[in-house]
Short mmCIF file of C-alpha atoms in Angstrom, two decimals:
data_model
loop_
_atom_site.label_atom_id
_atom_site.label_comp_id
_atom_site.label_asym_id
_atom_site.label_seq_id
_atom_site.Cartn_x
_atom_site.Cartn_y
_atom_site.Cartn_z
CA UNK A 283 6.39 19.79 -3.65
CA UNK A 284 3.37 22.09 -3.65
CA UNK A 285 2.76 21.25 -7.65
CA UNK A 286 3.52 17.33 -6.26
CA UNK A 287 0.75 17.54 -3.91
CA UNK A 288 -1.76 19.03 -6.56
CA UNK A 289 -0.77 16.83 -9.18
CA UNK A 290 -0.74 13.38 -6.77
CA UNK A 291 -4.12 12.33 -8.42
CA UNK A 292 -2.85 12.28 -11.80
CA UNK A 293 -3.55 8.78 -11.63
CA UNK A 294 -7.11 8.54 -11.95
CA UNK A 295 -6.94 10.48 -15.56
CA UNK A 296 -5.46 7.27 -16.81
CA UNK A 297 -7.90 4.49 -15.12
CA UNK A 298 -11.06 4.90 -17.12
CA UNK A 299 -12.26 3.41 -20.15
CA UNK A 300 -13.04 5.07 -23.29
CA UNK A 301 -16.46 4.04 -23.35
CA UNK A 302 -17.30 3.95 -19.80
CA UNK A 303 -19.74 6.88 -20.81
CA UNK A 304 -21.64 4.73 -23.47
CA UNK A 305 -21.40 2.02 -21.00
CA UNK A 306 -22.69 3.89 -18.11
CA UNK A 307 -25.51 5.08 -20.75
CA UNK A 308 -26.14 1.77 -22.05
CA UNK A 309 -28.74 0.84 -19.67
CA UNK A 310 -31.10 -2.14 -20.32
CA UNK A 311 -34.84 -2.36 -20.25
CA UNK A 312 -35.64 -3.95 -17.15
CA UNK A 313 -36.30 -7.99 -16.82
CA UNK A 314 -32.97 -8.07 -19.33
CA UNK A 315 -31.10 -11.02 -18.48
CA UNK A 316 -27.65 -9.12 -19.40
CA UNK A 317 -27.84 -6.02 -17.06
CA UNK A 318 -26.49 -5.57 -13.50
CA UNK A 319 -27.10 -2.92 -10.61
CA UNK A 320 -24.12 -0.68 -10.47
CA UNK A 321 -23.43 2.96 -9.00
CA UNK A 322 -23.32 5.59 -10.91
CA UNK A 323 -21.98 9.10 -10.58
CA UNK A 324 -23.94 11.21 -12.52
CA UNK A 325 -21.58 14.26 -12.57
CA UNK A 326 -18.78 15.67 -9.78
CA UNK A 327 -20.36 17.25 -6.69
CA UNK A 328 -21.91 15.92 -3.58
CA UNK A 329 -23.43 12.88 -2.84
CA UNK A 330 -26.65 13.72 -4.37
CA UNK A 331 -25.06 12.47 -7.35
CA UNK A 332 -24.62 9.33 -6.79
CA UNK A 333 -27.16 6.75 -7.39
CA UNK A 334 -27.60 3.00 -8.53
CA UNK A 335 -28.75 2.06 -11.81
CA UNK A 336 -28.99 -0.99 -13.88
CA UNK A 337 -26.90 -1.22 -17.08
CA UNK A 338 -25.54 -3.41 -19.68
CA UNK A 339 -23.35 -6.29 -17.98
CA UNK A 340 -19.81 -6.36 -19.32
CA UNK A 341 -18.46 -9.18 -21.28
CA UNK A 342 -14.77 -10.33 -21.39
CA UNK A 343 -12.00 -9.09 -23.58
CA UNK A 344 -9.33 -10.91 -24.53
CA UNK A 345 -6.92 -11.38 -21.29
CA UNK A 346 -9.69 -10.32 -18.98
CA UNK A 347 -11.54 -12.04 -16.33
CA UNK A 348 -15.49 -11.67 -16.21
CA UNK A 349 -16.26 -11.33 -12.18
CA UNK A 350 -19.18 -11.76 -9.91
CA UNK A 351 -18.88 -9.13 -7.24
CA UNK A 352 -19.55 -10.39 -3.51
CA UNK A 353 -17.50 -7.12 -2.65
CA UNK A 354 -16.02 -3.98 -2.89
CA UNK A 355 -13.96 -1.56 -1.13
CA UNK A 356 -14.46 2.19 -0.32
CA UNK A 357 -11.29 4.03 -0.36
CA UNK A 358 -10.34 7.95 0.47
CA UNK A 359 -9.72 8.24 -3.73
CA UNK A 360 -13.60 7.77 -4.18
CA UNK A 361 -14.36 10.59 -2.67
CA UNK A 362 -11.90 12.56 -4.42
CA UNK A 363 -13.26 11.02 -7.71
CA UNK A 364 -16.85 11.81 -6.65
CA UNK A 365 -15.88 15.52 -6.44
CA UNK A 366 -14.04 16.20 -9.14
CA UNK A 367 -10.80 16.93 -6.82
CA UNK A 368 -7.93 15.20 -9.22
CA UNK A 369 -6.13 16.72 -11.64
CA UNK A 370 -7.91 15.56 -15.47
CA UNK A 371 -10.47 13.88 -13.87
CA UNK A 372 -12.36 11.18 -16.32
CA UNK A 373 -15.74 12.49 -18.00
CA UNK A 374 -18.71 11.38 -15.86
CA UNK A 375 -21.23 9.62 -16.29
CA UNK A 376 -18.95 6.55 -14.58
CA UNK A 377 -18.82 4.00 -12.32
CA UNK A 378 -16.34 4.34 -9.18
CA UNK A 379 -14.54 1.92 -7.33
CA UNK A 380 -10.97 0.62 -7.84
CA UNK A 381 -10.74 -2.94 -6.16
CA UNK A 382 -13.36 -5.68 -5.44
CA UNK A 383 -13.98 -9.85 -4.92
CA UNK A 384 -16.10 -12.51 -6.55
CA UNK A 385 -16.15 -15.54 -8.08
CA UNK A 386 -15.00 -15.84 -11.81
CA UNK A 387 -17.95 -16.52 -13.92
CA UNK A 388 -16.42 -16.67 -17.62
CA UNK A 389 -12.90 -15.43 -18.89
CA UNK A 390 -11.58 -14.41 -22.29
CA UNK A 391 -9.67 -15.91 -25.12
CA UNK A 392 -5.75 -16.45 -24.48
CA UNK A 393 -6.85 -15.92 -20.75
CA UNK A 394 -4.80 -18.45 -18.57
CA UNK A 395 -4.68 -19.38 -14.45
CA UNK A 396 -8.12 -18.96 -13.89
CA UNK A 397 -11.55 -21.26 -14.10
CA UNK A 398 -15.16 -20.52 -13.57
CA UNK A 399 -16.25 -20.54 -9.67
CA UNK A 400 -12.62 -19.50 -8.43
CA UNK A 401 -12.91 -16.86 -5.64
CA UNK A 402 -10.73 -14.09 -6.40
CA UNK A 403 -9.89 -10.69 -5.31
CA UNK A 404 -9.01 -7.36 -8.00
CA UNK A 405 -7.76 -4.32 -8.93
CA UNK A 406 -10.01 -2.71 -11.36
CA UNK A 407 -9.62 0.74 -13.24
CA UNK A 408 -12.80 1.96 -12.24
CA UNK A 409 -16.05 0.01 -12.73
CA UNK A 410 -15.50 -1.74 -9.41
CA UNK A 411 -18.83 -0.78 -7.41
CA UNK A 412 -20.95 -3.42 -9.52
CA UNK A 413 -22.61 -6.82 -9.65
CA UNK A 414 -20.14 -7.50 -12.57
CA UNK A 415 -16.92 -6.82 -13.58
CA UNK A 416 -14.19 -7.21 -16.26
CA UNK A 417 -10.54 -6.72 -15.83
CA UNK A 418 -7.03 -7.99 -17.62
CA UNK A 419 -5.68 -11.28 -15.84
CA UNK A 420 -2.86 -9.58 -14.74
CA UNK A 421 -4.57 -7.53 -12.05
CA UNK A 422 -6.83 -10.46 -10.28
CA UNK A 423 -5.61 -12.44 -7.59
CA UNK A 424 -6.81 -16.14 -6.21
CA UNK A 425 -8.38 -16.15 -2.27
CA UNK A 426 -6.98 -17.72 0.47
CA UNK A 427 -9.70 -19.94 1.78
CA UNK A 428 -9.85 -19.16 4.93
CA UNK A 429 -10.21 -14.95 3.47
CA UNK A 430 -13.86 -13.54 3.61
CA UNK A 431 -15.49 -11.60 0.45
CA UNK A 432 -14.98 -8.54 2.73
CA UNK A 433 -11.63 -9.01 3.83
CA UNK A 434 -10.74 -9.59 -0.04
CA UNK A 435 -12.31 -6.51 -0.91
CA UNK A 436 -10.34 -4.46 1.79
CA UNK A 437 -6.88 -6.10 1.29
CA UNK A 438 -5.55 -5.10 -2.13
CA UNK A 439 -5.39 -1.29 -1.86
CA UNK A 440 -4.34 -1.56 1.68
CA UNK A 441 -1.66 -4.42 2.63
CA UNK A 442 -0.12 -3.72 -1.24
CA UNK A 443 0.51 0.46 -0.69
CA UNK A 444 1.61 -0.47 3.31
CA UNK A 445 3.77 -3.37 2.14
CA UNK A 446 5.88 -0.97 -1.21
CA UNK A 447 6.01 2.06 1.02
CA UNK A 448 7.06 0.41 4.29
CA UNK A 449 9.56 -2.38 2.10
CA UNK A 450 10.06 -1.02 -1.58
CA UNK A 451 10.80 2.60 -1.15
CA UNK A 452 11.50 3.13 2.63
CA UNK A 453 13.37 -0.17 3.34
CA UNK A 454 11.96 -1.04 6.83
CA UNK A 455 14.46 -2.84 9.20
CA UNK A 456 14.38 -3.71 12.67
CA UNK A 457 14.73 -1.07 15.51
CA UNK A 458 13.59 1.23 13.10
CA UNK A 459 10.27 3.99 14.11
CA UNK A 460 7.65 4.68 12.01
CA UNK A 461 5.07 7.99 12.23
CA UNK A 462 1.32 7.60 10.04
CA UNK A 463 -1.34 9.45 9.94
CA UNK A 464 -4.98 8.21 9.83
CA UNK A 465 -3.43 5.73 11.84
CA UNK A 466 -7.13 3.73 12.51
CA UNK A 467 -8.18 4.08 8.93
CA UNK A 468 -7.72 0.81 6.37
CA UNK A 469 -3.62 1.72 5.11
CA UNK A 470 -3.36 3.19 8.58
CA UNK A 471 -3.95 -0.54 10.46
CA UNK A 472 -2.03 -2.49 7.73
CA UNK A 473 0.84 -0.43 8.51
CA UNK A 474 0.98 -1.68 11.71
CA UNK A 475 0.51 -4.77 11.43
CA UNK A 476 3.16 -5.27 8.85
CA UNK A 477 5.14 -3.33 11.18
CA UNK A 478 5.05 -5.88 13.91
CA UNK A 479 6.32 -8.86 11.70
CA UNK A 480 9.89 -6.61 12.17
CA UNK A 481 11.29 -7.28 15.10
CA UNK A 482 11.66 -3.83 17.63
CA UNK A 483 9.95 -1.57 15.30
CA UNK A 484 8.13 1.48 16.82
CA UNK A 485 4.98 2.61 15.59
CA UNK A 486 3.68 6.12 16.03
CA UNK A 487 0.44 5.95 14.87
CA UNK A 488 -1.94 10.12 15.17
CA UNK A 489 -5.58 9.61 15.29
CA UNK A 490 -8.53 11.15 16.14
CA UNK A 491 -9.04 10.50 20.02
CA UNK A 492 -12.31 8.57 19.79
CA UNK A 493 -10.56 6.16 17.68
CA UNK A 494 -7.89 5.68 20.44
CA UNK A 495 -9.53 2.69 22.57
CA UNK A 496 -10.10 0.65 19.69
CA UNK A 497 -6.36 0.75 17.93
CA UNK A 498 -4.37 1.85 21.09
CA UNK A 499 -2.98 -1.81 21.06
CA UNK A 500 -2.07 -1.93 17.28
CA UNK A 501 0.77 1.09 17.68
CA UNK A 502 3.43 1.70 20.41
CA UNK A 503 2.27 5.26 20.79
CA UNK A 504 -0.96 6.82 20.12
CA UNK A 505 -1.25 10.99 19.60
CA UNK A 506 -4.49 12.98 19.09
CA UNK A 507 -4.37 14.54 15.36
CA UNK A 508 -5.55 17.66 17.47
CA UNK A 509 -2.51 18.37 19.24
CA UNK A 510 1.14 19.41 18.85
CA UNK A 511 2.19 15.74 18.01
CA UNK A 512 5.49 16.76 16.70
CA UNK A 513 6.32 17.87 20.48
CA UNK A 514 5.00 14.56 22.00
CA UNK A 515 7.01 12.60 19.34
CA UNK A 516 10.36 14.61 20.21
CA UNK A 517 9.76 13.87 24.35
CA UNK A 518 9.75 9.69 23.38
CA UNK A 519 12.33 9.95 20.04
CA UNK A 520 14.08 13.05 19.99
CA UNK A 521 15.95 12.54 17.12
CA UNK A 522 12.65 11.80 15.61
CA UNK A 523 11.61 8.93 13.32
CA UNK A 524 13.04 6.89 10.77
CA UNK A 525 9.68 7.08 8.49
CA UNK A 526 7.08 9.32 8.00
CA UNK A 527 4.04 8.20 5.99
CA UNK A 528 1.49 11.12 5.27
CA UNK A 529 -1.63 10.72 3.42
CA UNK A 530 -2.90 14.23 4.60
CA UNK A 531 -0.67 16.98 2.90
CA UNK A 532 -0.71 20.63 3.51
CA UNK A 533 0.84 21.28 6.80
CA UNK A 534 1.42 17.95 7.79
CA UNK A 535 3.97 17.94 5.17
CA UNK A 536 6.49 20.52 7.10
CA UNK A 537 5.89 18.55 9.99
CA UNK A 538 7.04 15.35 8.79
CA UNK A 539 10.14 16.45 7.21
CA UNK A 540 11.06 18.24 10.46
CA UNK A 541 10.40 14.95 12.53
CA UNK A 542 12.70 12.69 10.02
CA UNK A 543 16.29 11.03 11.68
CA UNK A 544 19.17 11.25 9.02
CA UNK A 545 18.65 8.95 6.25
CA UNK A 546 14.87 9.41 7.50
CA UNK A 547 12.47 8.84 4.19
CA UNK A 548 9.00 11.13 4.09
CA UNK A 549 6.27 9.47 1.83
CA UNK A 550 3.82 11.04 0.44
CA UNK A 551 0.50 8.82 -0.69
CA UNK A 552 -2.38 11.26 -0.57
CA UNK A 553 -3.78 14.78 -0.13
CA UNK A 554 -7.28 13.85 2.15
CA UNK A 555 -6.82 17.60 3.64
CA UNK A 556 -8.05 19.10 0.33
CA UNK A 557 -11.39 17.15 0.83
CA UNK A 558 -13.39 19.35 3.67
CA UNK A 559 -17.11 20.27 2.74
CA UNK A 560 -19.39 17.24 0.84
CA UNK A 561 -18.36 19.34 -2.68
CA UNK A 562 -14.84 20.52 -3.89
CA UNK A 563 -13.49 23.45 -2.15
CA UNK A 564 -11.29 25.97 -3.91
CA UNK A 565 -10.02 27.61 -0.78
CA UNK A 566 -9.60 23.88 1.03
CA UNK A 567 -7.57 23.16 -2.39
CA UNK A 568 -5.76 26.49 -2.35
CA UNK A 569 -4.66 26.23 1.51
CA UNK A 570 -3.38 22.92 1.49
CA UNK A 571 -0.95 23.53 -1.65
CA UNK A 572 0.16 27.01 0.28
CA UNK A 573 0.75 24.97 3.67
CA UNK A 574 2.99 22.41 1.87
CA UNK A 575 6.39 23.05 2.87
CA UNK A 576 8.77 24.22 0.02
CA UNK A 577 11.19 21.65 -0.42
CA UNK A 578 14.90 22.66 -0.91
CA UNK A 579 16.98 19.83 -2.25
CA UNK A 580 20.05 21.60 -1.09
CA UNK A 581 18.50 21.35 2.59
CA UNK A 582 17.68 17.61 1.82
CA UNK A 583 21.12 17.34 0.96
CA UNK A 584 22.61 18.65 3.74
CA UNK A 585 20.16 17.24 6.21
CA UNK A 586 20.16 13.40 4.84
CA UNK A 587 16.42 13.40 4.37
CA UNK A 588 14.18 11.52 1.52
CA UNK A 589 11.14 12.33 0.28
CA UNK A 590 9.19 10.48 -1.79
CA UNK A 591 5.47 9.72 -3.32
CA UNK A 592 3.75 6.76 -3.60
CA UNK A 593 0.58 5.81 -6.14
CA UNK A 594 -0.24 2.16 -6.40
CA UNK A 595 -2.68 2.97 -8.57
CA UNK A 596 -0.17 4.93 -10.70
CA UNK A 597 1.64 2.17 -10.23
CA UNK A 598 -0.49 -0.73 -11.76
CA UNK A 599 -2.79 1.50 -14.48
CA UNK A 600 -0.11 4.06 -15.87
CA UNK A 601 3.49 2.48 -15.09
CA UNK A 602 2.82 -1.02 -15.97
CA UNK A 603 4.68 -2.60 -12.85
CA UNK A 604 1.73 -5.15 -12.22
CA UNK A 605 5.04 -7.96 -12.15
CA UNK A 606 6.53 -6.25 -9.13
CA UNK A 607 2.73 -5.96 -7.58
CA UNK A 608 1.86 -9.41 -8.01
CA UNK A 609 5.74 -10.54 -6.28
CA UNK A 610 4.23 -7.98 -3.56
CA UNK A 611 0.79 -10.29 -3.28
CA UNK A 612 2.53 -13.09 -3.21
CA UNK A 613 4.42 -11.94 0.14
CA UNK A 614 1.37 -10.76 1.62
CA UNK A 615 -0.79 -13.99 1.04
CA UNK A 616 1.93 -15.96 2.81
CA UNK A 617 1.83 -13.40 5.62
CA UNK A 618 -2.46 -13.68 5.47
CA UNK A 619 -1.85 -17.89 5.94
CA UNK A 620 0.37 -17.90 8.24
CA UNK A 621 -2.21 -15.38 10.23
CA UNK A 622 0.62 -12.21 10.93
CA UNK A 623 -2.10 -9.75 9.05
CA UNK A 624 -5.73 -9.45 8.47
CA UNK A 625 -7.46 -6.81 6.69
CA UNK A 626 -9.84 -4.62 9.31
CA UNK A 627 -13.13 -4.31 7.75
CA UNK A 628 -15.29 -1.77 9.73
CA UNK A 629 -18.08 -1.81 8.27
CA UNK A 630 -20.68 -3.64 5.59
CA UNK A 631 -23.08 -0.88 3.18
CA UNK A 632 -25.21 -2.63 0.32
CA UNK A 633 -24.78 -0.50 -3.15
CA UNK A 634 -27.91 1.20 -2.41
CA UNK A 635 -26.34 2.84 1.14
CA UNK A 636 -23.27 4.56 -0.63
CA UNK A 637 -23.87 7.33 -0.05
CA UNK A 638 -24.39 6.89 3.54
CA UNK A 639 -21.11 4.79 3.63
CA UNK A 640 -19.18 7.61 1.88
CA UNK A 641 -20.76 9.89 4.37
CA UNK A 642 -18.73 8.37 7.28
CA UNK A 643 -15.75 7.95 5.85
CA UNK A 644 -15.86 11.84 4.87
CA UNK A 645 -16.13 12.16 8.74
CA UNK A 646 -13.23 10.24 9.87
CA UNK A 647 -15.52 7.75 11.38
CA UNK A 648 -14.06 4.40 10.14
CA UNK A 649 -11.89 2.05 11.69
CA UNK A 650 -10.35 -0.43 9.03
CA UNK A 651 -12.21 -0.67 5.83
CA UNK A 652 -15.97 0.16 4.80
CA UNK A 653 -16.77 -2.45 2.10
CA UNK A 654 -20.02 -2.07 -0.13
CA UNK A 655 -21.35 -5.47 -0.20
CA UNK A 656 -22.87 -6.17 -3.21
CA UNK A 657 -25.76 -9.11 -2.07
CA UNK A 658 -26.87 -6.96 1.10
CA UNK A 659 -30.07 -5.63 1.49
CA UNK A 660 -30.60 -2.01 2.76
CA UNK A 661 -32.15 -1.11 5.65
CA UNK A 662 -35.40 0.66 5.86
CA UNK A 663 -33.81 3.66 7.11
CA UNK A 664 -31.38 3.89 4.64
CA UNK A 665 -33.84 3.10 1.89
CA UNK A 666 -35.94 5.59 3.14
CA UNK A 667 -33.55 8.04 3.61
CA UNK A 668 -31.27 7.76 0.73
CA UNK A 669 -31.21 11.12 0.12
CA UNK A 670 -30.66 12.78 2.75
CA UNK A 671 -26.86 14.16 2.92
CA UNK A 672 -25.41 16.05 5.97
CA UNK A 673 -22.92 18.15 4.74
CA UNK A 674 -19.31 17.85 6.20
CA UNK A 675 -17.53 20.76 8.19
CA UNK A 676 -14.80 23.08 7.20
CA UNK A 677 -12.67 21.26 9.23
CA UNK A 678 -11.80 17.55 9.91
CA UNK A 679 -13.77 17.61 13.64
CA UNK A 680 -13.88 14.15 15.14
CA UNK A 681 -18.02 13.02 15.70
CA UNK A 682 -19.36 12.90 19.27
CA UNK A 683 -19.64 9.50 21.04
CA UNK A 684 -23.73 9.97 20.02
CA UNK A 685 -23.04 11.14 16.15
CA UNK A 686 -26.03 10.00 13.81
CA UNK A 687 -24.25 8.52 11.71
CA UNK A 688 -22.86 6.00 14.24
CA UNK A 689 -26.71 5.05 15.42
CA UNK A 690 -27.66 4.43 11.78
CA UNK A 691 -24.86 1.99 10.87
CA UNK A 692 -26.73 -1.01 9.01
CA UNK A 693 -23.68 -3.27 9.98
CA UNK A 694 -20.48 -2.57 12.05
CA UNK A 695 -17.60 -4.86 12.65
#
């Protein structure tokens, strides 16, 4: 399990092109009318290397969809991309970003399902943080009308990992329970809602306390990531839970094995406690893998426990299973019309505020989704300040009610 945990990001390794260098390189003379703004991350580190550039706008392969970006979403991953904290990580220079929505603007030969002007939503392997993209047919979806370039941008990653870990590997029923972490972040809030389509299913949702007002209604029962939650769990289910869905590792893991009922199934779907300070941490790296419990197979045996991992983006870029994704989309955009879920976007950042944007989510301070929005302006402040980088803590501390970063949000939800 502790090689599991370390390995987890093998994914990314396989989601680059082979010429995103030359591409990232190929930059335009400016007043070209084939270049686009993208971000670029110059090299692994902080967010002083991060910065937006214009370059050579993509054209469309053969099966691939040319896109228009309105949208794209900020995920956990980027920040593990940004510091170099996967296993193989891809050679920067690159451009980040795994999922985004626009309106098709040209497609490929032998490209079918798609016209020029449909709004759509994506999966991209990498690339996705620009004004245009390119990616095979097989990974772009058509909007719901009523859906929002935002909400599109902060529904694939989400609603699709909830959906296969809650359905496809843990086989959700009714009057089952159901423990997750980061409970208020953008996986954390599809969970529940794709909980509560199940009739009598308990949700145990641990969160940072300041985040507690503003999801206390999405869960039945709230904890503080600060305290003994394992305890508190035990007084309300003392058998424990049926499901345990951890996207922390390193201690956390012991924990949730030890709070699974019989036949209880532990997913794993990321390690965010390696990420501490702005840069990759050795010692945060080495404590999580030494905090991961040892797993015994002859105790899981004897116990009735599963444990499991989970990688959508494994999933779609390395394993090929984009047929059992897109029969997983097809479920959720029924669920999206008939209005049982809604992606929670909590914030708007245009491309020139990412690093501001990747700043908060570093601190735990999102609820739902941040989304780069591609046509926004940025504000004078954050033009100004651009810059500027506070440097996370050691440890995951919750911001105070009067945290900078709150005051200088250019758009909140």
């Amino acid at each position: 399990m502790a090689k599991e945990g370390a390995d987890m990001t093998e994914e990314t390794q396989f989601m680059i092109d082979k010429n995103v260098g030359k591409e990232v390189e190929n930059v335009e003379s400016p007043g070209s009318a084939k270049e686009m703004r993208a971000v670029m991350l110059a090299g692994f580190g902080g967010l002083n290397k991060l910065r937006v550039i214009r370059k050579a706008m993509p054209e469309p392969l053969d099966g691939e969809v040319k896109i228009r970006v309105k949208a794209c979403g900020l995920n956990f991953l980027d920040l593990m991309v940004r510091q170099g904290t996967i296993d193989n990580p891809p050679k920067p220079p690159l451009v980040p970003g795994f999922e985004c929505s626009g309106i098709v603007e040209s497609v490929g030969e032998n490209t079918k399902g798609f016209e020029i002007g449909d709004r759509v939503m994506a999966f991209v392997n990498y690339n996705a943080w620009a004004e245009v993209v390119c990616t095979p047919v097989d990974f772009v979806y058509k909007m719901p009308e009523e859906m929002t370039f935002a909400e599109a941008a902060g529904f694939l990653l989400n609603f699709v990992a909830a959906y296969m870990m809650l359905f496809e590997v843990a086989n959700l029923r009714e009057g089952m329970s159901v423990l997750v972490h980061s409970a208020g972040g953008g996986v954390g809030q599809a969970v529940a809602q794709l909980c509560s389509i199940v009739p009598n299913v308990t949700v145990f949702g641990i969160a940072s306390c300041f985040k507690h007002a503003a999801i206390r209604d999405s869960v039945t029962h709230l904890f503080d990531r600060n305290i003994d939650y394992i305890q508190e769990v035990k007084k309300i289910a003392p058998e424990g839970v049926d499901i345990v869905l951890d996207c922390l590792c390193g201690e956390n893991t012991g924990k949730g094995l030890s709070l699974l009922k019989p036949l209880g199934t532990y997913i794993l779907y990321g390690a965010s406690n390696m990420v501490t300070g702005e840069t990759k941490s050795f010692f945060s790296f080495a404590k999580s893998w030494w905090q991961v419990e040892k797993v015994n197979p002859i105790k899981l045996y004897e116990e009735n426990k599963v444990i499991a991992g989970f990688s959508l983006l494994n999933l779609l870029f390395k394993q090929g299973r984009c047929c059992l994704v897109k029969s997983v989309m097809d479920k959720l955009l029924r669920l999206y019309d008939q209005k049982k879920i809604r992606p929670v976007v909590d914030s708007l950042w245009a491309l020139e505020e990412v690093k501001e944007a990747m700043q908060r989510i570093h601190d735990r301070g999102n609820i739902g989704k941040l989304i780069l929005d591609v046509e926004k302006s940025p504000t004078p402040l954050m033009a100004s300040d651009s810059t500027e980088t506070s440097e996370a803590g050691e440890e995951e501390e919750e911001p105070e009610g009067d945290n900078d970063s709150k005051e200088r949000m250019p758009f909140i939800h």
